mmCIF file of N, CA, C and O in Angstrom:
data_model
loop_
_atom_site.group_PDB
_atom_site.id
_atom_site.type_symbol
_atom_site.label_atom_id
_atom_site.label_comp_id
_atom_site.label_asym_id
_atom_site.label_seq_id
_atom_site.Cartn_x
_atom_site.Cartn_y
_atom_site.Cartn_z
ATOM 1 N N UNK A 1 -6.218 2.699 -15.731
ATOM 2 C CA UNK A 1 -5.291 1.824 -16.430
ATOM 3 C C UNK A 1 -4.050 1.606 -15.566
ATOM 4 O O UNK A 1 -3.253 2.499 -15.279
ATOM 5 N N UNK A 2 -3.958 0.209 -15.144
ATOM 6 C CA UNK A 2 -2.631 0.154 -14.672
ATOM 7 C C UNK A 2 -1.388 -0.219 -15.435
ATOM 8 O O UNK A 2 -1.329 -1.307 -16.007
ATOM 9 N N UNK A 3 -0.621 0.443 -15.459
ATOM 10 C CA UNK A 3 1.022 0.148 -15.798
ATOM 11 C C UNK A 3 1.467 -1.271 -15.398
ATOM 12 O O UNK A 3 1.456 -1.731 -14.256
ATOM 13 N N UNK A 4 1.899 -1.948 -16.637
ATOM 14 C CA UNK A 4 2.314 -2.893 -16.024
ATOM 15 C C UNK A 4 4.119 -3.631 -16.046
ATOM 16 O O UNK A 4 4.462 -4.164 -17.101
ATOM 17 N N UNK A 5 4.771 -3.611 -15.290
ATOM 18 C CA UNK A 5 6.523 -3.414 -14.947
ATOM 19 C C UNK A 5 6.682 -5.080 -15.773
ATOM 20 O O UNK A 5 5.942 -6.031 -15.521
ATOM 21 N N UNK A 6 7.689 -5.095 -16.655
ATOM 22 C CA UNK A 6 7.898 -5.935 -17.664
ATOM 23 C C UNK A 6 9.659 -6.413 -16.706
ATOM 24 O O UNK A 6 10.478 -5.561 -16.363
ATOM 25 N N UNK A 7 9.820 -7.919 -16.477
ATOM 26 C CA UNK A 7 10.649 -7.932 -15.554
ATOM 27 C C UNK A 7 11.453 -8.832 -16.842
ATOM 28 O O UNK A 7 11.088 -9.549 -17.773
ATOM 29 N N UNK A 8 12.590 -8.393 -16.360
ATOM 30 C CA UNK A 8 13.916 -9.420 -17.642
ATOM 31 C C UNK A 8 14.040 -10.409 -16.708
ATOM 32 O O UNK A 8 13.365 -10.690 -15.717
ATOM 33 N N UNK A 9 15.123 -10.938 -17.247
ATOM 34 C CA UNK A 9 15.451 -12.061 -16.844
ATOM 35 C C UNK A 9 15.481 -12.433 -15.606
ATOM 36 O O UNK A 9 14.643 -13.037 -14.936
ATOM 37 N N UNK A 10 16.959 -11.854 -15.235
ATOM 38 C CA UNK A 10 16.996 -11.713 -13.482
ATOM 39 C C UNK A 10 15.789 -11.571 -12.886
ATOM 40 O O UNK A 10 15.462 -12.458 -12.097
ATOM 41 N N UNK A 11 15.288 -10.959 -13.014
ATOM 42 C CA UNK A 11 13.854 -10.241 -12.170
ATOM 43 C C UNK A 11 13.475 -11.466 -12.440
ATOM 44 O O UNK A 11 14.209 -12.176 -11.753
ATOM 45 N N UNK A 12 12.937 -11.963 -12.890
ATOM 46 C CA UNK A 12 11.938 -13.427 -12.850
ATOM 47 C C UNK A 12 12.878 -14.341 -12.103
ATOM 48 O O UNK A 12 12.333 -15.161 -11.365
ATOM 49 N N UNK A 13 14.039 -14.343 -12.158
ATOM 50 C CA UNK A 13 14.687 -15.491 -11.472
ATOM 51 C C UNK A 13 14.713 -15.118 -9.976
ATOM 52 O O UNK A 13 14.479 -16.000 -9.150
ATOM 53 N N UNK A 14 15.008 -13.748 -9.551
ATOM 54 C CA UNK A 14 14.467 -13.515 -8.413
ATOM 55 C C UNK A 14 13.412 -13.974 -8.137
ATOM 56 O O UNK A 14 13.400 -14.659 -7.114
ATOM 57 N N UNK A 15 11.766 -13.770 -9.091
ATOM 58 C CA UNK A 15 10.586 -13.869 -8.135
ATOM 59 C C UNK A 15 10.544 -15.814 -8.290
ATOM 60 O O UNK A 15 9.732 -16.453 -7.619
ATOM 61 N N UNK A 16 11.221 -16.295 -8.951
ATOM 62 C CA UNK A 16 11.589 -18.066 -8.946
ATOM 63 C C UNK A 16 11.889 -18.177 -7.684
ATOM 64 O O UNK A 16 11.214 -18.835 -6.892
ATOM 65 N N UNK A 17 12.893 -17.562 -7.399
ATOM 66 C CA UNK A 17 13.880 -17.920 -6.204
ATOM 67 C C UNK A 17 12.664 -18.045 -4.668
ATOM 68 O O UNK A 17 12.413 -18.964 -3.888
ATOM 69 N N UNK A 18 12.152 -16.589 -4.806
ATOM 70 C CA UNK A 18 10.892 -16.275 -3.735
ATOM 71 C C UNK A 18 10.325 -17.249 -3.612
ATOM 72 O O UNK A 18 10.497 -17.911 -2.589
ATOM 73 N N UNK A 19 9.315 -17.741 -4.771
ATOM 74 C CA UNK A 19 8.761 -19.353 -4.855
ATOM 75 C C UNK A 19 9.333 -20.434 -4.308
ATOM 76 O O UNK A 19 8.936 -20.969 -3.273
ATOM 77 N N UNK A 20 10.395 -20.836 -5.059
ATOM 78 C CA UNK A 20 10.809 -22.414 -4.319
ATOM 79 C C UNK A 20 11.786 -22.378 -3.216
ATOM 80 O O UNK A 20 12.011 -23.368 -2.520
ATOM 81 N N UNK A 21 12.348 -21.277 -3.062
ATOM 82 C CA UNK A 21 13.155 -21.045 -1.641
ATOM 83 C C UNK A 21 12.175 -20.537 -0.476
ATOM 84 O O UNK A 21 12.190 -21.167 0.581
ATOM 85 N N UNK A 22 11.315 -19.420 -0.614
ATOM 86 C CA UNK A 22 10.949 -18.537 0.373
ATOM 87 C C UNK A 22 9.484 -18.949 0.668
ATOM 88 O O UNK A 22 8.908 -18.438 1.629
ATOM 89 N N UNK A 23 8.647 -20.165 -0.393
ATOM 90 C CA UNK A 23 7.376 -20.394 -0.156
ATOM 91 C C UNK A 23 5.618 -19.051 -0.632
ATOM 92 O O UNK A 23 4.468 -18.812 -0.267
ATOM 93 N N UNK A 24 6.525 -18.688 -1.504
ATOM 94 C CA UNK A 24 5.824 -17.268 -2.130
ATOM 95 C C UNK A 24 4.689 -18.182 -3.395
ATOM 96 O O UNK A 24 5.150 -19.089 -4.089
ATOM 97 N N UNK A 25 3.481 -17.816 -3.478
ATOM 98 C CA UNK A 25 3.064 -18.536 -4.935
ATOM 99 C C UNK A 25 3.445 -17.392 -5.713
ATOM 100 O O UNK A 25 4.014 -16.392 -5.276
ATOM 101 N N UNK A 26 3.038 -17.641 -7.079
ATOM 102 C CA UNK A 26 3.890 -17.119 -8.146
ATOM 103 C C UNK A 26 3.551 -15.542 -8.527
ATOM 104 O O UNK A 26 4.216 -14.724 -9.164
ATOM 105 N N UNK A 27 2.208 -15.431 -7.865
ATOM 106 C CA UNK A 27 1.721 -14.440 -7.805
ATOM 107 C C UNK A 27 2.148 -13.115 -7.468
ATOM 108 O O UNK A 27 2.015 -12.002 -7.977
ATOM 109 N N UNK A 28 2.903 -13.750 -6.082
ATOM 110 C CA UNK A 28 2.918 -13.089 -4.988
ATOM 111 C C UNK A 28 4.225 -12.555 -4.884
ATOM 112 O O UNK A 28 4.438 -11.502 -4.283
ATOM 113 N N UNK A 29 5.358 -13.402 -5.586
ATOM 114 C CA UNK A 29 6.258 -13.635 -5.763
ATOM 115 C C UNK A 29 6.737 -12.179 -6.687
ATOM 116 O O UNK A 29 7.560 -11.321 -6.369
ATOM 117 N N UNK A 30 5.960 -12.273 -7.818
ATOM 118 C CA UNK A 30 5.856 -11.307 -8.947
ATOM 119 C C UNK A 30 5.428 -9.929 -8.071
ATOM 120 O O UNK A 30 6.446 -9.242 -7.987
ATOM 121 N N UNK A 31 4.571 -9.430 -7.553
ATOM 122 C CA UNK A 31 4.098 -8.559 -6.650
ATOM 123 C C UNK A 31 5.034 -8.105 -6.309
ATOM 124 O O UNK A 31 5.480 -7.080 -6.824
ATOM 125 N N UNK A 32 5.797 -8.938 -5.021
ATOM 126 C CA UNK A 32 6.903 -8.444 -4.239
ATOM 127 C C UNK A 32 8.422 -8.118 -4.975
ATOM 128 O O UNK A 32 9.275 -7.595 -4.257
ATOM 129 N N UNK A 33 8.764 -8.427 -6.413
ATOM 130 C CA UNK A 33 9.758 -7.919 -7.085
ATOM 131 C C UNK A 33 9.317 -6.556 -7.539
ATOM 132 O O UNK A 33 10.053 -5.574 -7.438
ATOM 133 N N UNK A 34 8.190 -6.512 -8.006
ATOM 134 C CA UNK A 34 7.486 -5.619 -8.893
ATOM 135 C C UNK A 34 7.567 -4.040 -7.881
ATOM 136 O O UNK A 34 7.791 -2.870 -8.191
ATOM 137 N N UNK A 35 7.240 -4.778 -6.490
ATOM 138 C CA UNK A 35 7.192 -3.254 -5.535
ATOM 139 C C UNK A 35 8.252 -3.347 -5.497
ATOM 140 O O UNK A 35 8.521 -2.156 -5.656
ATOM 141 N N UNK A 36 9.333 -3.898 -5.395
ATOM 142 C CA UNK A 36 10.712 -3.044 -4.880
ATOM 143 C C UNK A 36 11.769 -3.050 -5.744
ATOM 144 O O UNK A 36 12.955 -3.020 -5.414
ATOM 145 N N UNK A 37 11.185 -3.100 -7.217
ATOM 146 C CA UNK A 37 11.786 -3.091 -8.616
ATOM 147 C C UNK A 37 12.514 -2.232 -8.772
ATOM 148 O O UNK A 37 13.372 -2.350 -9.647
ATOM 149 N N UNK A 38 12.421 -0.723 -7.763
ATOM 150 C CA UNK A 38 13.489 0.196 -8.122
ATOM 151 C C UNK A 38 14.731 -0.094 -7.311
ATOM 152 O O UNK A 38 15.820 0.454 -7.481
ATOM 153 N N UNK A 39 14.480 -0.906 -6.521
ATOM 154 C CA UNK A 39 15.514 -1.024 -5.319
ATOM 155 C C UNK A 39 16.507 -2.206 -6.108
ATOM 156 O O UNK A 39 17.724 -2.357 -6.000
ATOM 157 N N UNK A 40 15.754 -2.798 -6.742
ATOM 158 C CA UNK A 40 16.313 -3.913 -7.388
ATOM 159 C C UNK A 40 17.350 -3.956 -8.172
ATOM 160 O O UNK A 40 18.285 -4.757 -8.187
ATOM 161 N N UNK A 41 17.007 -2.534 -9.192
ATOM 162 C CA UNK A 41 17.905 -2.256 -10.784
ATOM 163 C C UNK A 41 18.717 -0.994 -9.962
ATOM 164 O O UNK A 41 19.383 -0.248 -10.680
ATOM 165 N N UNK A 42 18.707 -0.856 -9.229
ATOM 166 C CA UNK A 42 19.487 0.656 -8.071
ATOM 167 C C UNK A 42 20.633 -0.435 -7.247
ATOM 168 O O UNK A 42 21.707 0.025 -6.858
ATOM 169 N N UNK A 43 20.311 -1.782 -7.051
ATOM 170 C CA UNK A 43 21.650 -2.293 -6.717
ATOM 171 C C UNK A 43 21.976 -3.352 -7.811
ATOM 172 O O UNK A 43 22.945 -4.090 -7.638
ATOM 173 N N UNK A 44 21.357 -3.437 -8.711
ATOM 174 C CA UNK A 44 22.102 -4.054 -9.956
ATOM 175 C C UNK A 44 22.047 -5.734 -10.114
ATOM 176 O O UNK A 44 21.267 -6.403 -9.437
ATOM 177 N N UNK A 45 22.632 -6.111 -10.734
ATOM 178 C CA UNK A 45 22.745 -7.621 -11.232
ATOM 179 C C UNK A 45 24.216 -8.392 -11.005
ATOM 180 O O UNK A 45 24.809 -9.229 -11.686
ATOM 181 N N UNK A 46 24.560 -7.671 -9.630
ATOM 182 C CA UNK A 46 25.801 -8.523 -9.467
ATOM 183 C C UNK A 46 25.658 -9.929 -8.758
ATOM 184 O O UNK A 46 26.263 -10.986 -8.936
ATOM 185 N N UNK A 47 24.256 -9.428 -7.561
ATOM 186 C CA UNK A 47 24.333 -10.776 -6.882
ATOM 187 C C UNK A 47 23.660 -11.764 -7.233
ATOM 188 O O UNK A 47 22.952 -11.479 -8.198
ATOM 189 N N UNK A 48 23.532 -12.990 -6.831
ATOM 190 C CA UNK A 48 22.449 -14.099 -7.074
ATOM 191 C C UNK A 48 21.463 -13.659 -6.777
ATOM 192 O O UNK A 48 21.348 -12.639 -6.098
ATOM 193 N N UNK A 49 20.305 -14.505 -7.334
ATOM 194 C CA UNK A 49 18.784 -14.226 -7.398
ATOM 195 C C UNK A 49 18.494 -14.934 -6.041
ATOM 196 O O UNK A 49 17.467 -14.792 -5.377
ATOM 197 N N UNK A 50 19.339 -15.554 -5.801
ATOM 198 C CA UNK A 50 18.891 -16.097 -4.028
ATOM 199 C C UNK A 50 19.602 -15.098 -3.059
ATOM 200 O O UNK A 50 19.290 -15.333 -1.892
ATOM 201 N N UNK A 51 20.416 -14.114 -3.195
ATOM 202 C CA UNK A 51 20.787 -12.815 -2.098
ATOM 203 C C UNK A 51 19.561 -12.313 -2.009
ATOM 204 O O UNK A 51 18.803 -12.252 -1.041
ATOM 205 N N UNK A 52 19.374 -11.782 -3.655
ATOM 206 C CA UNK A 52 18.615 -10.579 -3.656
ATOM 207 C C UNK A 52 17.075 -10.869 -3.435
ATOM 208 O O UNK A 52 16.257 -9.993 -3.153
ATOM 209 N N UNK A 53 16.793 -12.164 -3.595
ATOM 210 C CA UNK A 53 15.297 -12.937 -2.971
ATOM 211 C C UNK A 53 15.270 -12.699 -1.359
ATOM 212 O O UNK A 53 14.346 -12.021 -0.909
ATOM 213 N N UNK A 54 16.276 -13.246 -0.451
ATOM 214 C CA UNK A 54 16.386 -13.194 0.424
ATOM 215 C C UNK A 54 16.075 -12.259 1.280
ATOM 216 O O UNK A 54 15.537 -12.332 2.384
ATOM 217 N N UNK A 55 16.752 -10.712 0.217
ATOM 218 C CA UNK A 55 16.919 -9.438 1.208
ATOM 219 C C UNK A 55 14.844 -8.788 0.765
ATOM 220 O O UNK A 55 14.026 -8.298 1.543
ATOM 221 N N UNK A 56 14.742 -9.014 -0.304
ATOM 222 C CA UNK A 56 13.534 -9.005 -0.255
ATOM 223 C C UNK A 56 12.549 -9.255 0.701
ATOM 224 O O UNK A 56 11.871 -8.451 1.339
ATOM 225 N N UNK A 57 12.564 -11.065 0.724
ATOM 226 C CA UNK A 57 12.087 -11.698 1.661
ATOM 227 C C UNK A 57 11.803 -10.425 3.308
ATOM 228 O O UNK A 57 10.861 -9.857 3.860
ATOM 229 N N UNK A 58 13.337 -10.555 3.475
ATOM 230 C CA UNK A 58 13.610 -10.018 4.773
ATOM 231 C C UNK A 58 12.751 -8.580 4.531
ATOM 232 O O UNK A 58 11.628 -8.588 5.035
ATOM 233 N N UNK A 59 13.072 -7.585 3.956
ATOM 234 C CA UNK A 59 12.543 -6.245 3.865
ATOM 235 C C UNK A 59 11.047 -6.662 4.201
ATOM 236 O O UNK A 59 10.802 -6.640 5.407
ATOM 237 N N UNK A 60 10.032 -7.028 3.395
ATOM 238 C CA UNK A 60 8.982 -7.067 3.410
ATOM 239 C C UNK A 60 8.360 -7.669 5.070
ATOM 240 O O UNK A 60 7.336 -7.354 5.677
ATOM 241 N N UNK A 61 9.850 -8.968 5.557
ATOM 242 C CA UNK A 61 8.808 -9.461 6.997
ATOM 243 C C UNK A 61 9.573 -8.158 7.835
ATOM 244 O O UNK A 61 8.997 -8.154 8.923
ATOM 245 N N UNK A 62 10.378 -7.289 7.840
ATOM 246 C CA UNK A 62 10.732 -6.452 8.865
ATOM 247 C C UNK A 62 10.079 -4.718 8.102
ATOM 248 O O UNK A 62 10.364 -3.536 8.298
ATOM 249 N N UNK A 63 9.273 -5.335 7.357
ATOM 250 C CA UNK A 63 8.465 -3.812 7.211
ATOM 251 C C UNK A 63 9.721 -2.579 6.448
ATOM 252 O O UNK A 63 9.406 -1.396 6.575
ATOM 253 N N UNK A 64 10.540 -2.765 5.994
ATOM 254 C CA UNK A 64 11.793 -1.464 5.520
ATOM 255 C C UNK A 64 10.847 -1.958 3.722
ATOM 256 O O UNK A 64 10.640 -2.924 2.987
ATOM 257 N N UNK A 65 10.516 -0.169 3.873
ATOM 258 C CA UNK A 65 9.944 -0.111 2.373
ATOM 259 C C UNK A 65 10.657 -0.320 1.223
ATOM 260 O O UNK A 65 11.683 -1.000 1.231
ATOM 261 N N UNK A 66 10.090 0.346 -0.061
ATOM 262 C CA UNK A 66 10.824 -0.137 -0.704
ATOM 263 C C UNK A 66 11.547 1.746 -1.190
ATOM 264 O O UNK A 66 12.503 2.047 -1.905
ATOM 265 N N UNK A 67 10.601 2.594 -0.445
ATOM 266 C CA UNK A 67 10.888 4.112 -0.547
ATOM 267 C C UNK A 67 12.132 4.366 0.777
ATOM 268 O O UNK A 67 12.911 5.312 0.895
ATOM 269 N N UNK A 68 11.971 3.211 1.623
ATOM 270 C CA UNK A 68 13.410 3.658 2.604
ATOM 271 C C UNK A 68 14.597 3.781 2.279
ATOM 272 O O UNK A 68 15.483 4.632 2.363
ATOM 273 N N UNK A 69 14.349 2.009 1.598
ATOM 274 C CA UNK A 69 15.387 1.470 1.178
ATOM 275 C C UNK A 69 16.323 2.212 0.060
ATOM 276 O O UNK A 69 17.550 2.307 0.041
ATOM 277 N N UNK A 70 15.315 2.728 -0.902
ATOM 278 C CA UNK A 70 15.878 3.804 -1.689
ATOM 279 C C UNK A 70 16.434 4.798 -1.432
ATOM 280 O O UNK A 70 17.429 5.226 -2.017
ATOM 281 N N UNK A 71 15.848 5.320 -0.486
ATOM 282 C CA UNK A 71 16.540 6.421 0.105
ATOM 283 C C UNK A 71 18.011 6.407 0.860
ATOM 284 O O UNK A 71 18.966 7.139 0.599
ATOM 285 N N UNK A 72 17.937 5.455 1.788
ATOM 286 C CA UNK A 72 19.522 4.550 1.912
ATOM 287 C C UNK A 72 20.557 4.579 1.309
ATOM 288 O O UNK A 72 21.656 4.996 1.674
ATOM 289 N N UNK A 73 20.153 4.016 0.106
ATOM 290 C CA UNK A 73 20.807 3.884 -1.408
ATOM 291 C C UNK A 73 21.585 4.725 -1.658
ATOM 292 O O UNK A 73 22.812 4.817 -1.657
ATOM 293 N N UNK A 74 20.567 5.500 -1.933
ATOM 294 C CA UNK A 74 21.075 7.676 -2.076
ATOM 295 C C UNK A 74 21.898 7.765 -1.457
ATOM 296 O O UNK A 74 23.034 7.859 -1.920
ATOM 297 N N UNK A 75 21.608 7.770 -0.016
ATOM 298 C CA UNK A 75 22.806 8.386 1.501
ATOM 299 C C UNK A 75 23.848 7.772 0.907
ATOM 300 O O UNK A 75 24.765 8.356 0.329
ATOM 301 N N UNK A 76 23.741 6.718 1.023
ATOM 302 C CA UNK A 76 25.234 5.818 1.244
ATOM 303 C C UNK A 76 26.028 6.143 -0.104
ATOM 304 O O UNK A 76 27.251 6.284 -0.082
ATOM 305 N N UNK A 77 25.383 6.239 -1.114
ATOM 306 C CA UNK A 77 26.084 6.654 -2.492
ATOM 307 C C UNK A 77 26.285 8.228 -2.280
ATOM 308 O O UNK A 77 26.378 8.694 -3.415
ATOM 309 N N UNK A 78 26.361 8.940 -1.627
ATOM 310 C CA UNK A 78 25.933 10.404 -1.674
ATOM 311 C C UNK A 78 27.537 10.615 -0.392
ATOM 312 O O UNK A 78 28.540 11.324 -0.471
ATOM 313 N N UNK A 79 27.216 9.934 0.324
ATOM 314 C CA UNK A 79 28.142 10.164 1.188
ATOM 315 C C UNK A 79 29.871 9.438 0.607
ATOM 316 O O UNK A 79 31.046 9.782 0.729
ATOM 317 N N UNK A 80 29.166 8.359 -0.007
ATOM 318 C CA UNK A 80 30.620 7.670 -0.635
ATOM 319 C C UNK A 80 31.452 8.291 -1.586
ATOM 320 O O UNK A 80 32.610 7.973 -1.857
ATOM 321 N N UNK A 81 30.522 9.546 -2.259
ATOM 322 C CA UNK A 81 30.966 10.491 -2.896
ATOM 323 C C UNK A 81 32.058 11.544 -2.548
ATOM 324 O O UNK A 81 33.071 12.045 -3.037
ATOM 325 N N UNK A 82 31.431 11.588 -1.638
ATOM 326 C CA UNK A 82 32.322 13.096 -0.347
ATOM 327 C C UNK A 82 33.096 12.566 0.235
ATOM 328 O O UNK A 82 33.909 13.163 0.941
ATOM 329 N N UNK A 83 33.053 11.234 0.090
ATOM 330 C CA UNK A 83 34.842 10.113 1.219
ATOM 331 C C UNK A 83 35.974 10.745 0.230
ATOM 332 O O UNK A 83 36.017 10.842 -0.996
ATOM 333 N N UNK A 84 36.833 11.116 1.218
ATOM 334 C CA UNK A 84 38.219 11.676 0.056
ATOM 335 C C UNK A 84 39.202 10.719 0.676
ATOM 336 O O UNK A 84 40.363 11.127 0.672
ATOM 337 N N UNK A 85 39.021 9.718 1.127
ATOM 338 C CA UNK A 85 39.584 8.416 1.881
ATOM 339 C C UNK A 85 41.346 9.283 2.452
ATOM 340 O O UNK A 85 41.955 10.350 2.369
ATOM 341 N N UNK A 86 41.473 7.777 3.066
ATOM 342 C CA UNK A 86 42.622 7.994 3.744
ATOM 343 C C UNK A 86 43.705 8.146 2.574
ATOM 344 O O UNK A 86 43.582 7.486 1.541
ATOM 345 N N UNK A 87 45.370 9.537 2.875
ATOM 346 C CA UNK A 87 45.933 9.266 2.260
ATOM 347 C C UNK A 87 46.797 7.798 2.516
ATOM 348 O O UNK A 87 46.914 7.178 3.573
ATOM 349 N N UNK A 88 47.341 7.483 1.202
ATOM 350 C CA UNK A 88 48.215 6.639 1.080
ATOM 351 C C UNK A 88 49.569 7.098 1.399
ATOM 352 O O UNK A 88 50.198 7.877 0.684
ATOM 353 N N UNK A 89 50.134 6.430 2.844
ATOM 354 C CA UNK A 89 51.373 6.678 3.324
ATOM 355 C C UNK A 89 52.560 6.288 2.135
ATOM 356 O O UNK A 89 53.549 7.004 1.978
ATOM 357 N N UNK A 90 52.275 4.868 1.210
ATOM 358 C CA UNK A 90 53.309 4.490 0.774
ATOM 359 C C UNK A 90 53.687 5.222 -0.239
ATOM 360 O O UNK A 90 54.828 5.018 -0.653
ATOM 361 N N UNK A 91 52.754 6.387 -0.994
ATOM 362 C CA UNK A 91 52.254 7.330 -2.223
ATOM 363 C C UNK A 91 53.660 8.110 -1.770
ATOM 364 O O UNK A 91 54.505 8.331 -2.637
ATOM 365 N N UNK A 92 53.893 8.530 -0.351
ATOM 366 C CA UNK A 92 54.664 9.866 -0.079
ATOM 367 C C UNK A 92 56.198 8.855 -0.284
ATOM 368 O O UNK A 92 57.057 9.188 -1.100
ATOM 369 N N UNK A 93 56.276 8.126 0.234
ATOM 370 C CA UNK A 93 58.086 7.758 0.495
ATOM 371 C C UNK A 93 58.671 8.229 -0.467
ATOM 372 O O UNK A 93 59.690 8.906 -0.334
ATOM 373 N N UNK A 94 58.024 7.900 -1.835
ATOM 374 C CA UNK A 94 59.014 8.056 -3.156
ATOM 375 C C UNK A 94 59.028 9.559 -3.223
ATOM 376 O O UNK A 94 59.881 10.136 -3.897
ATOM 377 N N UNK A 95 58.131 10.194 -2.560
ATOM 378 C CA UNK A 95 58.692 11.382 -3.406
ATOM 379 C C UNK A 95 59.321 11.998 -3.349
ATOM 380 O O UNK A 95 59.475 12.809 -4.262
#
């Protein structure tokens, strides 16, 4: 029995975008959201469905999975965690 990934809104407007921008049939289109669906809802619904078509697009012709990409994700959120950033010089004058 296969599981089958139920895509909202966005998600379909992404695999739209694949179609009439990127030359995907609809099929295929659906496929390629569907595999990198975690990567998808892990960077969210801020950008257009034509960024996030795009970077798709791109991932799949330069081979970066959709388990790399995740992993990335992690680092970069993992490390952005542990940034204790620069102090603020203007914080000290007043005090």
């Amino acid at each position: 029995m296969t599981t089958r990934v139920r895509l909202n809104l966005y998600e379909q407007g992404i695999a739209e975008t694949l179609v009439y921008n990127f030359g995907y049939t609809k099929g295929a289109a659906r496929e390629l959201v569907v595999e990198y669906i975690q990567v998808v809802r892990l960077l969210g619904g801020y950008d257009t469905c034509l960024d996030h078509a795009e970077r798709l697009h791109t991932a799949r012709k330069n081979g970066f999975t959709p388990n790399q990409w995740t992993k990335r994700i992690e680092e970069v959120r993992r490390d952005k965690l542990k940034d204790k950033g620069l102090p603020d010089e203007r914080c000290h004058r007043f005090a």
